[in-house]
Tab-separated table of C-alpha atoms and ligand atoms in Angstrom:
chain	number	residue	atom	x	y	z
A	1	MET	CA	-38.248	4.760	-7.422
A	2	TYR	CA	-39.065	6.966	-4.450
A	3	LEU	CA	-36.702	9.901	-3.856
A	4	ASN	CA	-36.845	12.005	-0.701
A	5	GLU	CA	-36.706	15.797	-0.840
A	6	LYS	CA	-32.911	15.981	-0.660
A	7	GLU	CA	-32.495	13.297	-3.313
A	8	GLU	CA	-34.993	15.084	-5.593
A	9	LYS	CA	-32.850	18.200	-5.387
A	10	MET	CA	-29.744	16.168	-6.195
A	11	TYR	CA	-31.552	14.559	-9.147
A	12	LYS	CA	-32.691	17.933	-10.508
A	13	GLY	CA	-29.163	19.340	-10.450
A	14	GLU	CA	-29.734	21.757	-7.559
A	15	VAL	CA	-26.620	20.391	-5.808
A	16	GLY	CA	-24.364	20.549	-8.854
A	17	GLU	CA	-23.941	18.984	-12.263
A	18	SER	CA	-21.688	16.081	-11.209
A	19	VAL	CA	-24.202	14.998	-8.571
A	20	ARG	CA	-27.020	15.286	-11.147
A	21	LYS	CA	-25.114	13.017	-13.540
A	22	ALA	CA	-24.485	10.526	-10.728
A	23	MET	CA	-28.143	10.549	-9.666
A	24	GLU	CA	-29.200	9.949	-13.261
A	25	ILE	CA	-27.163	6.707	-13.253
A	26	LEU	CA	-28.460	5.572	-9.850
A	27	VAL	CA	-32.112	6.302	-10.656
A	28	ALA	CA	-31.846	4.510	-14.014
A	29	LEU	CA	-30.329	1.478	-12.232
A	30	GLY	CA	-33.005	1.600	-9.546
A	31	ASP	CA	-35.735	1.682	-12.195
A	32	ILE	CA	-34.223	-1.265	-14.085
A	33	TYR	CA	-34.067	-3.382	-10.919
A	34	ASN	CA	-37.341	-2.150	-9.390
A	35	ALA	CA	-35.638	-0.673	-6.359
A	36	GLU	CA	-38.053	0.937	-3.926
A	37	ARG	CA	-35.645	3.668	-2.822
A	38	LEU	CA	-32.023	4.656	-2.370
A	39	ILE	CA	-29.947	3.677	0.663
A	40	ARG	CA	-26.775	5.078	2.166
A	41	VAL	CA	-23.468	3.320	1.440
A	42	GLU	CA	-20.574	3.797	3.846
A	43	SER	CA	-17.785	3.485	1.290
A	44	ALA	CA	-17.070	2.899	-2.391
A	45	HIS	CA	-14.359	1.095	-4.320
A	46	ILE	CA	-14.144	2.086	-7.971
A	47	ALA	CA	-12.828	-0.395	-10.546
A	48	GLY	CA	-12.291	-0.180	-14.284
A	49	LEU	CA	-9.595	2.519	-14.029
A	50	SER	CA	-7.282	0.819	-16.493
A	51	TYR	CA	-6.683	2.713	-19.733
A	52	LYS	CA	-7.574	-0.634	-21.328
A	53	THR	CA	-11.149	-0.293	-20.085
A	54	HIS	CA	-11.415	3.526	-19.943
A	55	GLY	CA	-9.931	4.307	-23.353
A	56	ASP	CA	-9.799	7.931	-24.499
A	57	ALA	CA	-13.566	8.369	-24.068
A	58	GLY	CA	-13.373	7.309	-20.412
A	59	LEU	CA	-10.351	9.540	-19.828
A	60	LYS	CA	-12.272	12.514	-21.226
A	61	TYR	CA	-15.330	11.626	-19.128
A	62	VAL	CA	-13.419	11.653	-15.829
A	63	GLU	CA	-11.407	14.768	-16.693
A	64	ASP	CA	-14.686	16.512	-17.573
A	65	LEU	CA	-16.084	15.463	-14.202
A	66	VAL	CA	-13.065	17.013	-12.471
A	67	ALA	CA	-13.566	20.198	-14.512
A	68	ILE	CA	-17.126	20.589	-13.184
A	69	GLY	CA	-15.970	20.077	-9.593
A	70	ALA	CA	-16.957	16.453	-8.952
A	71	SER	CA	-15.988	15.353	-5.468
A	72	VAL	CA	-16.576	12.075	-3.624
A	73	GLN	CA	-18.816	12.219	-0.552
A	74	ILE	CA	-17.762	8.994	1.179
A	75	PRO	CA	-14.445	7.181	1.725
A	76	THR	CA	-13.533	5.913	-1.742
A	77	THR	CA	-10.674	3.717	-2.896
A	78	VAL	CA	-9.682	2.766	-6.430
A	79	ASN	CA	-8.808	-0.545	-8.005
A	80	VAL	CA	-5.629	-1.494	-9.810
A	81	ILE	CA	-4.401	0.471	-12.798
A	82	GLY	CA	-2.467	-0.911	-15.764
A	83	VAL	CA	1.055	0.191	-14.779
A	84	ASP	CA	3.278	0.469	-11.735
A	85	ARG	CA	3.373	4.217	-11.052
A	86	SER	CA	7.066	4.329	-10.303
A	87	ARG	CA	8.480	1.432	-12.366
A	88	TRP	CA	6.617	1.374	-15.690
A	89	ARG	CA	9.704	2.516	-17.665
A	90	GLU	CA	11.916	-0.128	-16.080
A	91	LEU	CA	9.269	-2.787	-16.807
A	92	GLY	CA	9.238	-1.831	-20.493
A	93	LEU	CA	5.586	-0.732	-20.569
A	94	PRO	CA	4.652	1.675	-23.383
A	95	ARG	CA	5.012	5.390	-22.596
A	96	TYR	CA	1.843	6.626	-24.398
A	97	TRP	CA	-0.184	4.034	-22.484
A	98	ALA	CA	1.380	4.795	-19.084
A	99	GLU	CA	0.912	8.546	-19.498
A	100	LYS	CA	-2.792	8.199	-20.295
A	101	GLN	CA	-3.176	5.729	-17.430
A	102	LEU	CA	-1.626	8.147	-14.956
A	103	ARG	CA	-3.944	10.935	-16.157
A	104	ILE	CA	-6.930	8.690	-15.417
A	105	LEU	CA	-5.633	7.961	-11.902
A	106	SER	CA	-4.911	11.632	-11.341
A	107	ALA	CA	-8.509	12.555	-12.275
A	108	TYR	CA	-9.889	10.125	-9.679
A	109	GLU	CA	-7.474	11.444	-7.062
A	110	LYS	CA	-8.601	15.007	-7.830
A	111	MET	CA	-12.160	13.887	-7.110
A	112	GLY	CA	-10.955	12.846	-3.640
A	113	CYS	CA	-10.449	9.112	-4.172
A	114	LEU	CA	-7.677	7.423	-2.251
A	115	GLY	CA	-5.232	6.217	-4.922
A	116	SER	CA	-4.841	2.804	-3.302
A	117	CYS	CA	-4.711	1.006	-6.700
A	118	SER	CA	-5.381	-2.451	-5.348
A	119	CYS	CA	-8.054	-5.104	-5.779
A	120	THR	CA	-7.455	-6.335	-2.210
A	121	PRO	CA	-7.839	-3.134	-0.154
A	122	TYR	CA	-9.082	-5.295	2.737
A	123	TYR	CA	-5.543	-6.698	3.166
A	124	HIS	CA	-4.330	-3.286	4.266
A	125	GLY	CA	-7.096	-2.229	6.565
A	126	ILE	CA	-9.759	-0.809	4.254
A	127	LEU	CA	-12.525	-3.097	5.351
A	128	PRO	CA	-16.296	-2.701	5.811
A	129	ARG	CA	-18.075	-4.045	8.885
A	130	LEU	CA	-20.507	-6.941	9.000
A	131	TRP	CA	-23.882	-5.948	7.395
A	132	GLU	CA	-22.470	-2.650	6.114
A	133	HIS	CA	-23.808	-1.483	2.730
A	134	VAL	CA	-21.034	-0.604	0.283
A	135	ALA	CA	-20.595	0.035	-3.451
A	136	CYS	CA	-17.627	-1.960	-4.686
A	137	ALA	CA	-16.915	-2.575	-8.361
A	138	GLU	CA	-14.044	-5.073	-8.165
A	139	SER	CA	-15.741	-8.414	-8.814
A	140	SER	CA	-13.387	-10.529	-6.663
A	141	ALA	CA	-13.693	-8.081	-3.776
A	142	VAL	CA	-17.503	-8.051	-4.110
A	143	VAL	CA	-17.586	-11.808	-3.507
A	144	PHE	CA	-15.117	-11.566	-0.613
A	145	LEU	CA	-17.039	-8.754	1.100
A	146	ASN	CA	-20.432	-10.457	0.729
A	147	SER	CA	-19.288	-13.971	1.563
A	148	VAL	CA	-16.471	-13.715	4.092
A	149	ILE	CA	-17.051	-10.343	5.778
A	150	GLY	CA	-20.860	-10.314	5.498
A	151	ALA	CA	-21.041	-6.791	4.084
A	152	ARG	CA	-23.747	-6.029	1.484
A	153	ASP	CA	-22.703	-5.221	-2.014
A	154	ASN	CA	-23.926	-5.601	-5.584
A	155	ARG	CA	-21.578	-6.320	-8.487
A	156	GLU	CA	-21.193	-2.644	-9.320
A	157	GLY	CA	-19.756	-1.379	-12.569
A	158	GLY	CA	-17.161	1.420	-12.556
A	159	PRO	CA	-19.742	4.145	-13.406
A	160	SER	CA	-22.266	3.037	-10.771
A	161	ALA	CA	-19.581	2.802	-8.047
A	162	LEU	CA	-18.401	6.292	-9.010
A	163	ALA	CA	-22.016	7.522	-8.890
A	164	SER	CA	-22.304	6.069	-5.374
A	165	ALA	CA	-19.023	7.718	-4.362
A	166	LEU	CA	-20.293	11.107	-5.579
A	167	THR	CA	-23.606	10.816	-3.723
A	168	GLY	CA	-23.114	8.312	-0.878
A	169	LEU	CA	-26.139	6.405	-2.215
A	170	THR	CA	-27.098	3.225	-4.062
A	171	PRO	CA	-30.473	1.755	-5.106
A	172	LEU	CA	-31.871	-0.817	-2.686
A	173	TYR	CA	-31.930	-4.044	-4.703
A	174	GLY	CA	-30.020	-7.285	-5.232
A	175	TYR	CA	-27.521	-8.305	-2.554
A	176	HIS	CA	-28.540	-5.414	-0.282
A	177	LEU	CA	-31.741	-7.380	0.471
A	178	ASP	CA	-31.862	-10.478	2.734
A	179	GLN	CA	-34.122	-12.433	0.391
A	180	ASN	CA	-31.584	-12.259	-2.450
A	181	ARG	CA	-28.704	-13.599	-0.369
A	182	VAL	CA	-29.823	-17.196	0.154
A	183	GLY	CA	-28.005	-20.088	-1.481
A	184	THR	CA	-29.323	-21.725	-4.643
A	185	HIS	CA	-26.991	-24.647	-5.492
A	186	PHE	CA	-25.382	-27.126	-3.123
A	187	PHE	CA	-21.756	-28.166	-3.662
A	188	GLU	CA	-20.418	-30.928	-1.480
A	189	VAL	CA	-16.636	-30.553	-1.502
A	190	ASN	CA	-14.929	-33.887	-0.929
A	191	ALA	CA	-11.635	-32.934	-2.553
A	192	GLU	CA	-8.961	-31.655	-0.219
A	193	LEU	CA	-8.082	-28.027	-0.989
A	194	LYS	CA	-4.368	-27.748	-0.332
A	195	SER	CA	-3.131	-24.707	-2.207
A	196	ILE	CA	-4.547	-21.313	-3.119
A	197	SER	CA	-4.719	-22.497	-6.719
A	198	ASP	CA	-7.056	-25.321	-5.586
A	199	TYR	CA	-9.504	-22.743	-4.226
A	200	GLY	CA	-9.260	-20.667	-7.423
A	201	ALA	CA	-9.778	-23.730	-9.618
A	202	LEU	CA	-12.834	-24.732	-7.581
A	203	GLY	CA	-14.249	-21.223	-7.974
A	204	ALA	CA	-13.700	-21.142	-11.728
A	205	TYR	CA	-15.183	-24.644	-12.145
A	206	VAL	CA	-18.317	-23.787	-10.168
A	207	GLY	CA	-18.655	-20.305	-11.708
A	208	ARG	CA	-18.875	-21.868	-15.180
A	209	MET	CA	-21.717	-24.082	-13.988
A	210	ILE	CA	-23.908	-21.632	-12.159
A	211	GLY	CA	-23.512	-18.210	-13.775
A	212	GLU	CA	-24.986	-15.635	-11.412
A	213	HIS	CA	-26.471	-17.963	-8.807
A	214	ILE	CA	-25.295	-18.419	-5.207
A	215	PRO	CA	-23.322	-21.595	-4.467
A	216	VAL	CA	-23.322	-23.133	-1.016
A	217	PHE	CA	-20.138	-25.058	-0.227
A	218	ASP	CA	-20.094	-27.704	2.435
A	219	GLY	CA	-16.754	-29.331	3.177
A	220	ILE	CA	-14.474	-26.293	2.999
A	221	SER	CA	-12.425	-26.240	6.195
A	222	LYS	CA	-13.293	-23.563	8.748
A	223	ASN	CA	-9.536	-22.977	8.861
A	224	ALA	CA	-9.340	-22.177	5.160
A	225	PRO	CA	-6.724	-19.458	4.581
A	226	ILE	CA	-8.138	-16.012	3.793
A	227	GLU	CA	-6.112	-16.021	0.561
A	228	GLY	CA	-7.866	-19.260	-0.443
A	229	LEU	CA	-11.289	-17.706	0.118
A	230	VAL	CA	-10.205	-14.653	-1.886
A	231	ALA	CA	-9.106	-16.957	-4.726
A	232	LEU	CA	-12.365	-18.910	-4.536
A	233	GLY	CA	-14.344	-15.679	-4.938
A	234	ALA	CA	-12.123	-14.432	-7.768
A	235	GLY	CA	-12.571	-17.721	-9.654
A	236	LEU	CA	-16.358	-17.660	-9.183
A	237	ALA	CA	-16.592	-14.050	-10.332
A	238	SER	CA	-14.466	-14.643	-13.443
A	239	SER	CA	-15.956	-17.676	-15.141
A	240	GLY	CA	-19.406	-16.867	-13.738
A	241	ALA	CA	-21.091	-13.678	-12.616
A	242	VAL	CA	-21.222	-14.804	-9.003
A	243	ALA	CA	-21.433	-12.060	-6.356
A	244	MET	CA	-21.670	-14.225	-3.270
A	245	PHE	CA	-21.073	-17.745	-1.971
A	246	HIS	CA	-21.884	-19.430	1.288
A	247	ALA	CA	-19.209	-21.595	2.868
A	248	VAL	CA	-20.854	-23.379	5.762
A	249	GLY	CA	-19.196	-22.343	9.017
A	250	ILE	CA	-17.364	-19.426	7.391
A	251	THR	CA	-19.933	-17.095	5.828
A	252	PRO	CA	-21.628	-15.088	8.607
A	253	GLU	CA	-25.066	-15.923	7.183
A	254	ALA	CA	-24.263	-19.637	6.861
A	255	HIS	CA	-23.383	-21.001	10.269
A	256	THR	CA	-25.361	-24.078	9.209
A	257	LEU	CA	-26.429	-25.570	5.878
A	258	GLU	CA	-30.085	-24.792	6.669
A	259	LYS	CA	-29.280	-21.114	7.308
A	260	ALA	CA	-27.404	-20.895	3.986
A	261	PHE	CA	-30.516	-21.925	2.042
A	262	GLY	CA	-33.083	-20.048	4.155
A	263	ASP	CA	-36.460	-21.702	3.544
A	264	ALA	CA	-35.534	-22.774	0.028
A	265	LYS	CA	-34.384	-26.152	-1.248
A	266	PRO	CA	-31.197	-26.346	-3.353
A	267	LYS	CA	-31.884	-26.369	-7.090
A	268	GLU	CA	-29.076	-28.882	-7.579
A	269	ARG	CA	-26.694	-30.968	-5.488
A	270	ILE	CA	-23.228	-31.422	-6.969
A	271	GLN	CA	-20.224	-33.391	-5.716
A	272	ILE	CA	-16.719	-31.980	-6.066
A	273	GLY	CA	-14.088	-34.692	-5.880
A	274	ASN	CA	-10.590	-35.162	-7.243
A	275	GLU	CA	-11.836	-35.780	-10.780
A	276	GLU	CA	-13.751	-32.483	-10.861
A	277	MET	CA	-10.655	-30.697	-9.529
A	278	ARG	CA	-8.536	-32.245	-12.292
A	279	THR	CA	-11.020	-30.990	-14.864
A	280	ALA	CA	-10.954	-27.550	-13.231
A	281	TYR	CA	-7.167	-27.355	-13.662
A	282	GLU	CA	-7.419	-28.527	-17.275
A	283	GLN	CA	-10.046	-25.911	-18.073
A	284	LEU	CA	-7.696	-23.169	-16.869
A	285	THR	CA	-4.673	-24.373	-18.827
A	286	SER	CA	-4.426	-23.043	-22.375
A	287	ALA	CA	-0.670	-23.500	-22.976
A	288	ALA	CA	0.919	-26.310	-24.957
A	289	SER	CA	4.559	-25.207	-25.272
A	290	SER	CA	6.584	-26.090	-22.170
A	291	LYS	CA	8.761	-22.977	-22.521
A	292	VAL	CA	7.626	-20.327	-20.008
A	293	GLU	CA	8.558	-16.672	-20.552
A	294	TYR	CA	6.374	-14.987	-17.976
A	295	VAL	CA	5.214	-15.943	-14.482
A	296	ALA	CA	2.571	-13.765	-12.817
A	297	ILE	CA	1.471	-14.158	-9.207
A	298	GLY	CA	-0.858	-11.819	-7.355
A	299	CYS	CA	-4.276	-11.845	-8.991
A	300	PRO	CA	-5.993	-10.776	-6.748
A	301	HIS	CA	-3.099	-8.760	-5.327
A	302	CYS	CA	-0.835	-10.719	-2.951
A	303	SER	CA	-1.092	-10.630	0.825
A	304	ILE	CA	2.003	-10.366	3.030
A	305	ARG	CA	1.783	-14.095	3.682
A	306	GLN	CA	1.822	-14.912	-0.045
A	307	ILE	CA	4.847	-12.678	-0.627
A	308	LYS	CA	6.660	-14.321	2.267
A	309	GLN	CA	5.953	-17.735	0.765
A	310	ILE	CA	7.348	-16.600	-2.605
A	311	ALA	CA	10.457	-15.127	-0.949
A	312	ASP	CA	11.001	-18.420	0.909
A	313	LEU	CA	10.661	-20.381	-2.336
A	314	LEU	CA	13.166	-18.119	-4.109
A	315	ARG	CA	15.771	-17.707	-1.359
A	316	GLY	CA	19.171	-18.702	-2.759
A	317	LYS	CA	17.727	-19.492	-6.218
A	318	GLN	CA	17.790	-17.638	-9.526
A	319	VAL	CA	15.007	-16.943	-12.013
A	320	SER	CA	15.977	-18.270	-15.429
A	321	LYS	CA	17.436	-15.753	-17.897
A	322	GLY	CA	14.734	-14.508	-20.229
A	323	VAL	CA	11.873	-15.237	-17.797
A	324	ARG	CA	9.934	-12.389	-16.257
A	325	LEU	CA	8.614	-13.216	-12.770
A	326	TRP	CA	6.217	-10.482	-11.632
A	327	ILE	CA	4.525	-10.462	-8.242
A	328	HIS	CA	1.603	-8.040	-8.085
A	329	THR	CA	0.607	-6.367	-4.846
A	330	SER	CA	-0.444	-3.040	-3.354
A	331	VAL	CA	1.724	-0.082	-2.306
A	332	PRO	CA	1.265	-0.647	1.475
A	333	ILE	CA	2.041	-4.370	1.290
A	334	LYS	CA	5.040	-3.760	-0.939
A	335	ALA	CA	6.288	-1.105	1.507
A	336	PHE	CA	5.988	-3.584	4.382
A	337	CYS	CA	7.773	-6.272	2.373
A	338	GLU	CA	10.571	-3.832	1.581
A	339	LYS	CA	10.978	-2.976	5.261
A	340	THR	CA	11.219	-6.632	6.155
A	341	GLY	CA	13.544	-7.648	3.309
A	342	LEU	CA	11.062	-9.898	1.479
A	343	THR	CA	11.045	-7.755	-1.664
A	344	GLN	CA	14.843	-7.725	-1.716
A	345	THR	CA	14.949	-11.541	-1.504
A	346	ILE	CA	12.562	-11.824	-4.471
A	347	GLU	CA	14.363	-9.203	-6.538
A	348	LYS	CA	17.819	-10.625	-5.758
A	349	ALA	CA	16.577	-13.866	-7.284
A	350	GLY	CA	15.494	-12.002	-10.406
A	351	GLY	CA	11.784	-11.464	-9.670
A	352	VAL	CA	10.013	-8.098	-9.634
A	353	VAL	CA	7.486	-6.984	-7.044
A	354	THR	CA	5.103	-4.530	-8.689
A	355	ALA	CA	2.654	-2.166	-7.027
A	356	ASP	CA	-0.563	-0.623	-8.390
A	357	MET	CA	-0.922	-2.852	-11.440
A	358	CYS	CA	-1.905	-6.299	-12.650
A	359	THR	CA	-1.263	-8.417	-15.706
A	360	VAL	CA	-4.843	-8.590	-16.967
A	361	LEU	CA	-5.450	-4.835	-16.839
A	362	GLY	CA	-1.974	-3.810	-17.970
A	363	PRO	CA	-0.542	-3.627	-21.503
A	364	ILE	CA	1.478	-6.849	-21.042
A	365	GLU	CA	0.675	-7.922	-24.605
A	366	ALA	CA	2.959	-5.079	-25.776
A	367	LEU	CA	5.916	-7.100	-24.442
A	368	GLY	CA	5.348	-9.792	-27.088
A	369	LEU	CA	5.298	-12.725	-24.647
A	370	GLU	CA	3.652	-16.004	-25.579
A	371	THR	CA	3.466	-18.405	-22.644
A	372	ALA	CA	2.806	-17.610	-19.000
A	373	ALA	CA	2.370	-19.525	-15.754
A	374	THR	CA	0.157	-18.468	-12.878
A	375	ASP	CA	-1.570	-19.686	-9.721
A	376	SER	CA	-4.498	-17.345	-10.369
A	377	ALA	CA	-7.704	-18.740	-11.854
A	378	LYS	CA	-8.841	-15.233	-12.741
A	379	LEU	CA	-5.658	-14.482	-14.649
A	380	ALA	CA	-5.696	-17.904	-16.340
A	381	PHE	CA	-9.296	-17.259	-17.401
A	382	TYR	CA	-8.780	-13.745	-18.808
A	383	ALA	CA	-5.148	-13.585	-20.014
A	384	PRO	CA	-5.624	-15.598	-23.234
A	385	GLY	CA	-8.182	-13.002	-24.376
A	386	THR	CA	-6.900	-9.769	-22.863
A	387	ASN	CA	-3.126	-10.355	-22.958
A	388	LYS	CA	-2.814	-12.845	-25.836
A	389	LEU	CA	-1.005	-15.262	-23.507
A	390	LYS	CA	-1.226	-19.043	-23.383
A	391	VAL	CA	-1.310	-20.057	-19.740
A	392	TRP	CA	-0.139	-22.896	-17.494
A	393	TYR	CA	-2.195	-23.082	-14.316
A	394	GLY	CA	-0.797	-24.520	-11.094
A	395	SER	CA	0.271	-23.973	-7.497
A	396	VAL	CA	2.613	-21.149	-6.521
A	397	GLU	CA	5.362	-23.738	-5.896
A	398	LYS	CA	4.975	-25.029	-9.459
A	399	CYS	CA	4.939	-21.488	-10.888
A	400	ILE	CA	8.118	-20.471	-9.049
A	401	GLU	CA	9.773	-23.690	-10.190
A	402	ALA	CA	8.788	-22.805	-13.783
A	403	SER	CA	10.360	-19.371	-13.370
A	404	ILE	CA	13.627	-20.970	-12.232
A	405	LYS	CA	13.708	-23.660	-14.923
A	406	GLY	CA	12.212	-21.535	-17.690
A	407	LYS	CA	9.788	-24.313	-18.454
A	408	TRP	CA	6.703	-26.092	-17.178
A	409	ASP	CA	7.115	-29.799	-16.545
B	1	F3S	FE1	-6.982	-7.863	-9.264
B	1	F3S	FE2	-6.277	-7.516	-11.753
B	1	F3S	FE3	-6.695	-9.907	-10.869
B	1	F3S	S1	-7.753	-6.334	-10.625
B	1	F3S	S2	-8.246	-9.671	-9.306
B	1	F3S	S3	-5.091	-8.522	-10.151
B	1	F3S	S4	-7.363	-9.132	-12.833
C-alpha cells in the first residue's frame, strides 16, 4: 500500500510509538484488503470497550497506550460499556467487574475519547455528513451510517477504529469505494412492518440468509421510523455480517431500484410476507417457560421517542415483584428524560433507566436470571450465548405487559 512521506514517518515511529503501533494495524489491514492508499476519516467511534471483550489483556493494552502518551487525533466517541457508571452497585453488578470496566473507560478518556458510552451516538447529535468517511466499530451503527445517512464506513473492529482515531486515517477499501456499495440481493417486502420489533426481526431473518452481502429492500415505507431503520440494521449486523442495506426511497444511494443495484442484476429475488415474518419471530425466541424475570429494552440504545412510549405504557401501572425491567439508553437522552419526567414515570412503575451500558455487554449473567423478554433482535440473538438467558421476542407493548404480569402469554 502506498504511503506518503508523512505516513511513512508515522509508520517508522518518527511521530511516536502509539502512532507507529496504530499505523502497523492500518497498513496490515490495507495489505490484506489490497487497499491502494490511506484516506482521511473525519471521526471514529470505538466499540468493544466492555470488560467482557477486553479482558485483562485488553485492559493492560489500553493502559500501556496511555502510558506512552497515545492521544486521538480526530473527534472520537466510545461505545457502550458493561455497567452504568453511577448505578452499578444499586443494580447488583459485581464490584471486581465494574472496577475493571471503569479503568478501561478511563484509559480511553485519557487518550482524548469522548466517554459517550452509547451505540446510538447519532441520536444525540454525533452524526457524520452524507459521503463522509468515518471509522466506526459498532456494527449496528455501521449499517445505520452507511444505509440511512450515506456516510462511508467499514465494519471496523475495536483495534482498527482505535488505530484510525490515533492517526485520522483508514485504508481505502470496502465500503469506502462506490463499487462495493451496490446491492446484491433483492427483497420484496410485502409484510406490513408495524413495530420496531418487526424491523429487527426482518433484519435478523435476512442477515441469516445473506451473510455479508448487501440487501436491497423494496416495500419499506419512506415514512419508516428512524428507530425501525436502526433496528433493521442491528438485526442484519447480528445474524449476518451485513454493513449496509439499501431501502429504496430511503438510502441516499437508492432513490430507485435501478440505482440500488448499479449496473448489476440481483443474485436472488426473495419475497418477505407474513409467513416469513412469523418464522423470523420464531427464530429469535429461545424461551419456553412463560415466567419472565428480566425485560430489557434499548438494544440499540433507546431514543427519546422510545422512552416516551415506554413511559406512556407504564403510567399508572406497576412492574411485577421480582421482575427487573431495564431500559438502556445514553447519558444525554437519560438526562433529557429526567428533565421531562419520563424517567420518573418509568422508575415509579418499578422500571430502571440505565445509562452507559447494555445487557449483552454487561455481566447480567452474574444476576442468575433465566428468562428474559425483549423487543431487540440483536439482544435476542446474542443473549442466549453471552448472558445465558432464554429469550421471548416481541413488540415493546408485549414486553412491557410481560414485565407487569411477570409472564409471557
Ligand atoms: Fe448497543 Fe449493546 Fe445492543 S452495544 S446494539 S445495546 S448489544
